[in-house]
Amino acid sequence: MSLSILPSPAWARRYQPPKGDPPKGKFGSNGSRGCSSAPSKSSALSRPTVPEQNHAQTAAAQPSSIPVTLLAPSTHVGRTSVVAPTLAWFVTATDPYRVRISLFILDADQSSELIHELEYIETSSGLVQYTVPADQTTLEDGQRFFVELSIACKPDDDRFSPPFVAEVDVDLPDTALKKALSKAETPSQKAALFAKAGYWFDAVRELLLEANESQSYQKLRTFLKEQAQAGEGEKHSQTLVNIADQLEDTNLKSVVRPLDMNPSPATP
């Protein structure tokens, strides 16, 4: 299949979801909206199993009602082309709270094995980007991993909300895609290539880079809304639309915050 790098105003509609098994468990979270209710106990040793997760609750467009949400597809398992993936999520902070992002895999007996974890203190609303350090991951080509995103209402609290859960497949790019990417000149062109090849997380990564350079989230907003249409009526899709709407807010048009640069550490 030929991969064109010619710009197209409708490129966001060219995203081709990869074929394969759907997510094994229900996608999403308990819809926690920044500590409006008491969180429940959770730890790396007592995580809810993936099938026990609930769908994200419908959120209004206001930041205070948007749950902590990973930018991920819900109707299929998203792919990344690298073993040190970049993840992005939307957070709503009215008061400081603690965020935990965890990556784990399922062993043969379906028990979870934690392979990476980061905690930090959140103090403002908006998009956060995190690239897993290459020296802190054991992910391999062809491996599926799970992402958990949860919050504790106070920075020094160890009680986390039931997490937002998403599944991700690691699938290194083939020769044709590598060649096309080498010819791409802009993040937007790379995003179009990744979208057409079915790489959700890489497309989002490039669109975040494009947003940093242009100081505009326009193309990311278009991408999120186009993909939300595919899950019309699905609650996570509505949340993605609400996030896209928030990116029009001039207060949120700052450069996306990259946690891999200088995160605020969580209180031990």
Tab-separated table of C-alpha atoms in Angstrom:
chain	number	residue	atom	x	y	z
A	1	MET	CA	0.000	0.000	0.000
A	2	SER	CA	1.420	3.386	-1.007
A	3	LEU	CA	1.743	5.949	1.789
A	4	SER	CA	1.417	9.484	0.429
A	5	ILE	CA	2.761	12.472	2.344
A	6	LEU	CA	0.777	15.001	0.356
A	7	PRO	CA	-1.091	17.343	2.722
A	8	SER	CA	-4.842	16.951	2.867
A	9	PRO	CA	-7.402	18.989	4.843
A	10	ALA	CA	-9.333	15.759	5.419
A	11	TRP	CA	-6.348	13.682	6.599
A	12	ALA	CA	-7.862	13.148	10.051
A	13	ARG	CA	-10.610	11.056	8.449
A	14	ARG	CA	-7.952	8.750	7.000
A	15	TYR	CA	-7.204	7.066	10.313
A	16	GLN	CA	-7.424	3.326	9.752
A	17	PRO	CA	-7.991	1.365	12.974
A	18	PRO	CA	-5.766	-1.718	13.063
A	19	LYS	CA	-7.319	-5.131	12.714
A	20	GLY	CA	-7.220	-7.513	15.638
A	21	ASP	CA	-8.980	-8.460	18.830
A	22	PRO	CA	-10.947	-5.699	20.603
A	23	PRO	CA	-9.963	-4.642	24.133
A	24	LYS	CA	-10.241	-7.583	26.539
A	25	GLY	CA	-11.884	-5.532	29.266
A	26	LYS	CA	-14.301	-2.653	29.445
A	27	PHE	CA	-12.525	0.553	28.528
A	28	GLY	CA	-12.459	3.743	30.584
A	29	SER	CA	-12.792	4.632	34.240
A	30	ASN	CA	-15.150	5.507	37.047
A	31	GLY	CA	-15.432	9.018	35.624
A	32	SER	CA	-13.602	10.683	38.516
A	33	ARG	CA	-13.707	14.452	38.003
A	34	GLY	CA	-10.865	15.703	40.140
A	35	CYS	CA	-11.872	14.487	43.587
A	36	SER	CA	-15.579	15.265	43.696
A	37	SER	CA	-16.039	11.988	45.556
A	38	ALA	CA	-13.927	9.927	47.917
A	39	PRO	CA	-11.456	7.628	46.181
A	40	SER	CA	-11.146	3.971	46.987
A	41	LYS	CA	-8.083	1.999	47.997
A	42	SER	CA	-5.891	0.831	45.138
A	43	SER	CA	-2.295	-0.315	44.845
A	44	ALA	CA	0.042	-2.072	42.455
A	45	LEU	CA	-0.606	-5.320	44.320
A	46	SER	CA	-4.374	-5.003	44.441
A	47	ARG	CA	-5.352	-3.549	41.084
A	48	PRO	CA	-8.843	-4.109	39.688
A	49	THR	CA	-8.643	-6.651	36.881
A	50	VAL	CA	-9.238	-5.182	33.441
A	51	PRO	CA	-12.717	-6.732	32.933
A	52	GLU	CA	-13.960	-4.887	36.049
A	53	GLN	CA	-13.450	-1.388	34.590
A	54	ASN	CA	-16.494	0.766	33.811
A	55	HIS	CA	-17.010	3.044	30.831
A	56	ALA	CA	-16.137	6.711	31.328
A	57	GLN	CA	-19.218	8.690	32.310
A	58	THR	CA	-20.560	11.336	29.966
A	59	ALA	CA	-19.007	14.710	30.735
A	60	ALA	CA	-20.133	18.206	29.969
A	61	ALA	CA	-17.775	20.492	28.104
A	62	GLN	CA	-16.640	22.404	31.209
A	63	PRO	CA	-13.159	21.438	32.493
A	64	SER	CA	-14.499	20.760	35.996
A	65	SER	CA	-16.735	17.985	34.645
A	66	ILE	CA	-14.235	16.285	32.320
A	67	PRO	CA	-12.797	13.142	33.928
A	68	VAL	CA	-9.078	12.451	33.963
A	69	THR	CA	-8.820	10.908	30.493
A	70	LEU	CA	-6.106	9.250	28.449
A	71	LEU	CA	-6.147	10.218	24.765
A	72	ALA	CA	-6.783	6.710	23.471
A	73	PRO	CA	-9.274	4.885	21.246
A	74	SER	CA	-11.990	2.893	22.976
A	75	THR	CA	-13.512	0.724	20.241
A	76	HIS	CA	-10.209	-0.933	19.357
A	77	VAL	CA	-6.718	-1.388	20.810
A	78	GLY	CA	-4.511	1.543	19.871
A	79	ARG	CA	-1.021	0.970	18.503
A	80	THR	CA	2.368	2.556	19.081
A	81	SER	CA	5.396	2.174	16.817
A	82	VAL	CA	7.978	2.426	19.605
A	83	VAL	CA	8.928	0.496	22.744
A	84	ALA	CA	9.211	3.783	24.665
A	85	PRO	CA	5.738	5.177	23.909
A	86	THR	CA	4.437	8.703	24.338
A	87	LEU	CA	1.134	8.998	26.188
A	88	ALA	CA	-1.075	12.049	26.660
A	89	TRP	CA	-3.975	12.750	28.983
A	90	PHE	CA	-6.313	15.567	29.961
A	91	VAL	CA	-6.530	16.606	33.602
A	92	THR	CA	-8.741	19.001	35.520
A	93	ALA	CA	-7.168	20.600	38.588
A	94	THR	CA	-8.993	23.026	40.877
A	95	ASP	CA	-6.746	22.117	43.813
A	96	PRO	CA	-3.432	20.219	43.803
A	97	TYR	CA	-3.842	16.467	43.606
A	98	ARG	CA	-1.704	13.448	42.911
A	99	VAL	CA	-1.643	11.643	39.564
A	100	ARG	CA	-0.349	8.130	38.953
A	101	ILE	CA	0.343	6.688	35.506
A	102	SER	CA	1.151	2.967	35.457
A	103	LEU	CA	2.085	0.527	32.703
A	104	PHE	CA	1.669	-3.196	33.204
A	105	ILE	CA	1.367	-6.429	31.289
A	106	LEU	CA	-0.645	-9.566	31.990
A	107	ASP	CA	1.290	-12.741	32.682
A	108	ALA	CA	0.184	-16.159	31.456
A	109	ASP	CA	-1.918	-16.637	34.603
A	110	GLN	CA	-3.603	-13.243	33.966
A	111	SER	CA	-1.886	-11.645	36.954
A	112	SER	CA	-0.631	-8.096	36.383
A	113	GLU	CA	3.077	-7.269	36.237
A	114	LEU	CA	3.942	-3.611	36.775
A	115	ILE	CA	6.645	-2.521	34.306
A	116	HIS	CA	6.686	1.264	34.787
A	117	GLU	CA	5.079	3.850	37.064
A	118	LEU	CA	5.233	7.604	37.625
A	119	GLU	CA	3.523	9.802	40.196
A	120	TYR	CA	3.427	13.596	40.177
A	121	ILE	CA	1.499	16.512	41.655
A	122	GLU	CA	-1.034	18.144	39.332
A	123	THR	CA	-1.793	21.837	39.768
A	124	SER	CA	-3.429	23.016	36.531
A	125	SER	CA	-5.905	21.853	33.911
A	126	GLY	CA	-4.975	20.861	30.384
A	127	LEU	CA	-3.085	18.311	28.316
A	128	VAL	CA	-0.100	16.482	29.753
A	129	GLN	CA	2.383	14.506	27.660
A	130	TYR	CA	4.705	11.804	28.946
A	131	THR	CA	7.299	9.751	27.086
A	132	VAL	CA	8.342	6.585	28.897
A	133	PRO	CA	12.147	6.693	29.329
A	134	ALA	CA	13.805	4.164	27.038
A	135	ASP	CA	15.906	2.822	29.912
A	136	GLN	CA	12.843	2.277	32.095
A	137	THR	CA	10.770	-0.018	29.923
A	138	THR	CA	10.916	-3.716	29.058
A	139	LEU	CA	8.350	-3.491	26.261
A	140	GLU	CA	9.007	-5.439	23.073
A	141	ASP	CA	7.651	-5.549	19.542
A	142	GLY	CA	4.369	-7.460	19.403
A	143	GLN	CA	3.601	-6.983	23.088
A	144	ARG	CA	0.341	-5.647	24.518
A	145	PHE	CA	0.416	-3.516	27.632
A	146	PHE	CA	-2.145	-1.733	29.771
A	147	VAL	CA	-2.153	1.852	30.973
A	148	GLU	CA	-3.754	2.900	34.248
A	149	LEU	CA	-4.342	6.567	35.032
A	150	SER	CA	-5.633	7.414	38.499
A	151	ILE	CA	-5.694	10.265	41.019
A	152	ALA	CA	-5.521	10.815	44.764
A	153	CYS	CA	-7.420	13.827	46.054
A	154	LYS	CA	-4.567	15.179	48.146
A	155	PRO	CA	-0.877	15.332	47.228
A	156	ASP	CA	0.121	13.318	50.302
A	157	ASP	CA	-2.736	10.787	50.015
A	158	ASP	CA	-2.069	7.166	49.036
A	159	ARG	CA	-5.736	6.421	48.308
A	160	PHE	CA	-6.258	6.456	44.544
A	161	SER	CA	-9.464	6.469	42.540
A	162	PRO	CA	-10.342	3.439	40.428
A	163	PRO	CA	-8.161	3.979	37.353
A	164	PHE	CA	-8.825	4.885	33.769
A	165	VAL	CA	-7.647	1.833	31.814
A	166	ALA	CA	-6.598	1.463	28.172
A	167	GLU	CA	-4.835	-1.256	26.179
A	168	VAL	CA	-1.957	-0.569	23.784
A	169	ASP	CA	-0.144	-2.771	21.264
A	170	VAL	CA	3.533	-2.279	20.409
A	171	ASP	CA	3.984	-2.795	16.655
A	172	LEU	CA	7.227	-1.606	15.093
A	173	PRO	CA	6.668	0.031	11.672
A	174	ASP	CA	7.334	-1.837	8.441
A	175	THR	CA	9.826	-0.775	5.780
A	176	ALA	CA	7.262	1.138	3.701
A	177	LEU	CA	6.138	3.254	6.645
A	178	LYS	CA	9.715	3.940	7.732
A	179	LYS	CA	10.564	5.123	4.217
A	180	ALA	CA	7.515	7.386	4.040
A	181	LEU	CA	8.260	8.863	7.464
A	182	SER	CA	11.832	9.636	6.422
A	183	LYS	CA	10.447	11.828	3.625
A	184	ALA	CA	7.917	13.648	5.811
A	185	GLU	CA	8.980	17.208	6.601
A	186	THR	CA	6.533	18.249	9.310
A	187	PRO	CA	4.875	16.709	12.384
A	188	SER	CA	1.523	17.110	10.622
A	189	GLN	CA	2.721	15.024	7.670
A	190	LYS	CA	4.065	12.367	10.012
A	191	ALA	CA	0.775	12.369	11.918
A	192	ALA	CA	-1.100	11.765	8.651
A	193	LEU	CA	1.154	8.806	7.835
A	194	PHE	CA	0.778	7.285	11.282
A	195	ALA	CA	-2.999	7.804	11.163
A	196	LYS	CA	-3.331	6.082	7.795
A	197	ALA	CA	-1.186	3.176	9.054
A	198	GLY	CA	-3.333	2.786	12.189
A	199	TYR	CA	-0.940	4.163	14.825
A	200	TRP	CA	-3.148	6.178	17.176
A	201	PHE	CA	-0.542	7.076	19.810
A	202	ASP	CA	2.112	8.118	17.286
A	203	ALA	CA	-0.383	10.294	15.418
A	204	VAL	CA	-1.321	12.027	18.673
A	205	ARG	CA	2.365	12.451	19.585
A	206	GLU	CA	3.082	14.214	16.293
A	207	LEU	CA	-0.009	16.399	16.615
A	208	LEU	CA	1.125	17.476	20.070
A	209	LEU	CA	4.504	18.379	18.582
A	210	GLU	CA	2.741	20.317	15.847
A	211	ALA	CA	0.693	22.124	18.518
A	212	ASN	CA	3.881	23.095	20.346
A	213	GLU	CA	5.343	24.580	17.172
A	214	SER	CA	2.213	26.365	15.952
A	215	GLN	CA	0.746	27.278	19.369
A	216	SER	CA	-2.549	25.869	18.109
A	217	TYR	CA	-4.422	22.660	18.864
A	218	GLN	CA	-6.543	22.912	15.714
A	219	LYS	CA	-5.316	19.708	14.046
A	220	LEU	CA	-5.418	17.704	17.266
A	221	ARG	CA	-8.972	18.948	17.871
A	222	THR	CA	-9.956	17.828	14.373
A	223	PHE	CA	-8.377	14.415	14.901
A	224	LEU	CA	-10.136	13.833	18.235
A	225	LYS	CA	-13.523	14.882	16.890
A	226	GLU	CA	-13.189	12.793	13.741
A	227	GLN	CA	-12.311	9.698	15.761
A	228	ALA	CA	-15.103	10.373	18.235
A	229	GLN	CA	-17.609	10.189	15.381
A	230	ALA	CA	-16.677	6.541	14.873
A	231	GLY	CA	-17.954	5.802	18.376
A	232	GLU	CA	-21.074	7.940	18.166
A	233	GLY	CA	-23.050	7.702	21.393
A	234	GLU	CA	-20.153	6.022	23.229
A	235	LYS	CA	-19.277	7.853	26.443
A	236	HIS	CA	-15.527	8.068	25.927
A	237	SER	CA	-16.131	9.527	22.465
A	238	GLN	CA	-18.194	12.303	24.010
A	239	THR	CA	-15.397	12.980	26.475
A	240	LEU	CA	-12.917	13.311	23.588
A	241	VAL	CA	-15.263	15.838	21.967
A	242	ASN	CA	-15.449	17.775	25.240
A	243	ILE	CA	-11.652	17.797	25.494
A	244	ALA	CA	-11.388	18.989	21.882
A	245	ASP	CA	-13.821	21.796	22.692
A	246	GLN	CA	-11.701	22.791	25.680
A	247	LEU	CA	-8.652	23.151	23.454
A	248	GLU	CA	-10.364	26.175	21.882
A	249	ASP	CA	-10.146	27.952	25.234
A	250	THR	CA	-7.422	30.598	25.101
A	251	ASN	CA	-6.480	29.680	28.676
A	252	LEU	CA	-5.480	26.205	27.483
A	253	LYS	CA	-3.595	27.205	24.338
A	254	SER	CA	-0.230	27.082	26.054
A	255	VAL	CA	2.384	24.563	25.022
A	256	VAL	CA	1.395	21.077	26.149
A	257	ARG	CA	3.213	20.162	29.351
A	258	PRO	CA	5.794	17.399	28.805
A	259	LEU	CA	6.303	15.445	32.014
A	260	ASP	CA	9.479	13.879	30.707
A	261	MET	CA	11.149	17.283	30.935
A	262	ASN	CA	10.691	18.243	34.590
A	263	PRO	CA	7.725	16.724	36.434
A	264	SER	CA	6.786	17.883	39.910
A	265	PRO	CA	7.526	14.808	42.035
A	266	ALA	CA	4.850	13.321	44.241
A	267	THR	CA	5.243	13.460	47.986
A	268	PRO	CA	6.816	10.194	49.186
